[in-house]
Tab-separated table of C-alpha atoms in Angstrom:
chain	number	residue	atom	x	y	z
I	996	UNK	CA	-22.221	-33.077	66.301
I	997	UNK	CA	-20.055	-30.323	67.761
I	998	UNK	CA	-17.644	-28.658	65.375
I	999	UNK	CA	-14.734	-26.945	67.085
I	1000	UNK	CA	-12.328	-24.303	65.808
I	1001	UNK	CA	-9.869	-26.821	64.307
I	1002	UNK	CA	-12.699	-28.664	62.536
I	1003	UNK	CA	-13.870	-25.329	61.147
I	1004	UNK	CA	-10.388	-24.477	59.880
I	1005	UNK	CA	-10.064	-27.937	58.283
I	1006	UNK	CA	-13.477	-27.634	56.621
I	1007	UNK	CA	-12.594	-24.178	55.291
I	1008	UNK	CA	-9.431	-25.609	53.697
I	1009	UNK	CA	-11.334	-28.558	52.233
I	1010	UNK	CA	-13.844	-26.159	50.668
I	1011	UNK	CA	-11.383	-23.516	49.491
I	1012	UNK	CA	-8.475	-25.801	48.511
I	1013	UNK	CA	-10.023	-29.203	47.737
I	1014	UNK	CA	-7.039	-30.536	45.778
I	1015	UNK	CA	-4.492	-29.938	48.506
I	1016	UNK	CA	-2.955	-32.904	50.353
I	1017	UNK	CA	-3.552	-33.688	54.011
I	1018	UNK	CA	0.155	-33.100	54.596
I	1019	UNK	CA	-0.182	-29.551	53.193
I	1020	UNK	CA	-3.322	-28.912	55.269
I	1021	UNK	CA	-1.349	-29.927	58.360
I	1022	UNK	CA	1.480	-27.564	57.436
I	1023	UNK	CA	-0.954	-24.660	56.889
I	1024	UNK	CA	-2.753	-25.361	60.161
I	1025	UNK	CA	0.398	-26.010	62.173
I	1026	UNK	CA	-0.783	-29.393	63.462
I	1027	UNK	CA	0.316	-32.985	62.898
I	1028	UNK	CA	-0.735	-34.725	59.685
I	1029	UNK	CA	-2.233	-37.547	61.751
I	1030	UNK	CA	-4.407	-35.060	63.643
I	1031	UNK	CA	-5.781	-33.593	60.428
I	1032	UNK	CA	-6.405	-37.053	58.965
I	1033	UNK	CA	-8.139	-38.230	62.148
I	1034	UNK	CA	-10.369	-35.144	62.139
I	1035	UNK	CA	-11.267	-35.632	58.467
I	1036	UNK	CA	-12.013	-39.317	59.103
I	1037	UNK	CA	-14.295	-38.390	62.024
I	1038	UNK	CA	-16.071	-35.697	59.989
I	1039	UNK	CA	-16.688	-38.265	57.241
I	1040	UNK	CA	-17.811	-40.943	59.701
I	1041	UNK	CA	-20.205	-38.489	61.405
I	1042	UNK	CA	-21.709	-37.495	58.037
I	1043	UNK	CA	-20.471	-33.904	58.101
I	1044	UNK	CA	-18.390	-34.503	54.974
I	1045	UNK	CA	-20.630	-36.326	52.511
I	1046	UNK	CA	-18.710	-36.042	49.232
I	1047	UNK	CA	-15.302	-35.177	47.889
I	1048	UNK	CA	-15.967	-35.109	44.150
I	1049	UNK	CA	-16.066	-32.103	41.845
I	1050	UNK	CA	-18.997	-29.685	41.812
I	1051	UNK	CA	-20.408	-29.599	38.293
I	1052	UNK	CA	-22.133	-26.726	36.515
I	1053	UNK	CA	-25.362	-27.679	34.712
I	1054	UNK	CA	-25.058	-24.456	32.667
I	1055	UNK	CA	-21.573	-25.416	31.468
I	1056	UNK	CA	-22.973	-28.851	30.610
I	1057	UNK	CA	-25.482	-27.180	28.268
I	1058	UNK	CA	-28.401	-26.843	30.702
I	1059	UNK	CA	-28.510	-23.141	31.696
I	1060	UNK	CA	-32.226	-23.016	32.562
I	1061	UNK	CA	-33.005	-23.707	36.224
I	1062	UNK	CA	-36.549	-24.228	37.443
I	1063	UNK	CA	-38.217	-25.354	40.620
I	1064	UNK	CA	-41.173	-27.620	39.937
I	1065	UNK	CA	-43.724	-28.258	42.677
I	1066	UNK	CA	-45.511	-31.559	42.190
I	1067	UNK	CA	-48.858	-32.453	43.713
I	1068	UNK	CA	-49.272	-36.211	44.128
I	1069	UNK	CA	-52.320	-38.426	44.521
I	1070	UNK	CA	-52.637	-39.409	48.169
I	1071	UNK	CA	-50.746	-42.617	48.910
I	1072	UNK	CA	-48.484	-42.415	45.826
I	1073	UNK	CA	-45.681	-40.227	47.149
I	1074	UNK	CA	-43.069	-43.004	47.263
I	1075	UNK	CA	-43.926	-44.238	43.759
I	1076	UNK	CA	-43.699	-40.761	42.255
I	1077	UNK	CA	-40.524	-40.030	44.216
I	1078	UNK	CA	-38.944	-43.197	42.844
I	1079	UNK	CA	-40.059	-42.348	39.288
I	1080	UNK	CA	-38.400	-38.928	39.509
I	1081	UNK	CA	-35.030	-40.658	39.700
I	1082	UNK	CA	-35.480	-41.754	36.074
I	1083	UNK	CA	-35.635	-38.137	34.849
I	1084	UNK	CA	-32.024	-36.989	34.332
I	1085	UNK	CA	-32.935	-33.289	34.308
I	1086	UNK	CA	-34.115	-33.533	37.912
I	1087	UNK	CA	-31.031	-32.785	39.968
I	1088	UNK	CA	-32.779	-32.731	43.369
I	1089	UNK	CA	-36.171	-33.682	44.780
I	1090	UNK	CA	-37.612	-33.182	48.249
I	1091	UNK	CA	-40.830	-34.093	50.055
I	1092	UNK	CA	-42.286	-30.835	51.350
I	1093	UNK	CA	-45.111	-29.315	53.337
I	1094	UNK	CA	-47.264	-26.500	52.040
I	1095	UNK	CA	-48.302	-26.073	48.408
I	1096	UNK	CA	-47.539	-29.439	46.894
I	1097	UNK	CA	-46.006	-32.710	47.957
I	1098	UNK	CA	-42.637	-32.648	46.182
I	1099	UNK	CA	-40.260	-29.888	45.196
I	1100	UNK	CA	-37.829	-30.635	42.394
I	1101	UNK	CA	-34.887	-28.713	41.050
I	1102	UNK	CA	-34.867	-29.131	37.281
I	1103	UNK	CA	-32.292	-28.060	34.692
I	1104	UNK	CA	-32.945	-27.714	30.975
I	1105	UNK	CA	-31.294	-26.619	27.729
I	1106	UNK	CA	-33.961	-24.000	26.986
I	1107	UNK	CA	-37.630	-23.165	27.621
I	1108	UNK	CA	-38.843	-25.771	25.138
I	1109	UNK	CA	-36.771	-28.482	26.768
I	1110	UNK	CA	-38.120	-27.431	30.185
I	1111	UNK	CA	-41.657	-27.786	28.845
I	1112	UNK	CA	-40.817	-31.304	27.600
I	1113	UNK	CA	-39.513	-32.250	31.050
I	1114	UNK	CA	-42.626	-30.867	32.753
I	1115	UNK	CA	-44.856	-32.783	30.319
I	1116	UNK	CA	-42.940	-35.941	31.201
I	1117	UNK	CA	-43.539	-35.256	34.903
I	1118	UNK	CA	-47.252	-34.653	34.388
I	1119	UNK	CA	-47.552	-38.062	32.716
I	1120	UNK	CA	-46.079	-39.951	35.684
I	1121	UNK	CA	-48.701	-42.130	37.391
I	1122	UNK	CA	-49.794	-40.432	40.611
I	1123	UNK	CA	-48.945	-36.859	39.560
I	1124	UNK	CA	-52.006	-34.594	39.836
I	1125	UNK	CA	-50.490	-31.264	38.766
I	1126	UNK	CA	-47.299	-29.258	38.692
I	1127	UNK	CA	-46.391	-25.625	39.282
I	1128	UNK	CA	-43.150	-24.267	37.878
I	1129	UNK	CA	-40.985	-21.319	38.883
I	1130	UNK	CA	-38.017	-20.388	36.702
I	1131	UNK	CA	-34.907	-19.014	38.409
I	1132	UNK	CA	-33.713	-15.766	36.843
I	1133	UNK	CA	-30.381	-15.294	38.615
I	1134	UNK	CA	-28.568	-16.965	41.474
I	1135	UNK	CA	-28.282	-14.471	44.331
I	1136	UNK	CA	-26.592	-16.650	46.954
I	1137	UNK	CA	-24.769	-19.715	45.652
I	1138	UNK	CA	-24.983	-22.964	47.583
I	1139	UNK	CA	-22.709	-22.573	50.573
I	1140	UNK	CA	-22.148	-24.045	53.990
I	1141	UNK	CA	-18.936	-22.379	55.132
I	1142	UNK	CA	-20.704	-19.452	56.902
I	1143	UNK	CA	-22.809	-21.979	58.851
I	1144	UNK	CA	-19.738	-24.031	59.767
I	1145	UNK	CA	-17.873	-20.916	60.875
I	1146	UNK	CA	-20.833	-19.784	63.004
I	1147	UNK	CA	-20.967	-23.216	64.644
I	1148	UNK	CA	-17.201	-23.176	65.249
I	1149	UNK	CA	-17.481	-19.815	67.023
I	1150	UNK	CA	-20.259	-21.076	69.329
I	1151	UNK	CA	-18.055	-23.853	70.717
I	1152	UNK	CA	-15.299	-21.478	71.805
């Protein structure tokens, strides 16, 4: 989907000022409220905007340890293991991958001992062959999409 300059400006406002009204966005942008609403509706319909809820901090929720766990799965059991991962609340994301392993999970934990407990739970899932864990030390680039959106908006000009 093409994102033009107005879409980019709307997305920037949604990211930087998520609690502002559509009417206020329109005033800031100097366009009609209906135009802004129609653009937001289209961005939602096209799947560009996928959520509008708050972004939560696992660390502030008492889970400051972040690890990436690679999971190797018995051939033919990827879907079963993937489904079972959904029952582990400390797994905040899981992806099928290529390379070293079959699944990559993002896991949060209270401390190192809790992380070990989570990994032991993963190892016991039917179809899991082995795991490999990497602990994140410090976030260097937080999750972001605005630079990508802005780069796409510039290309359509």
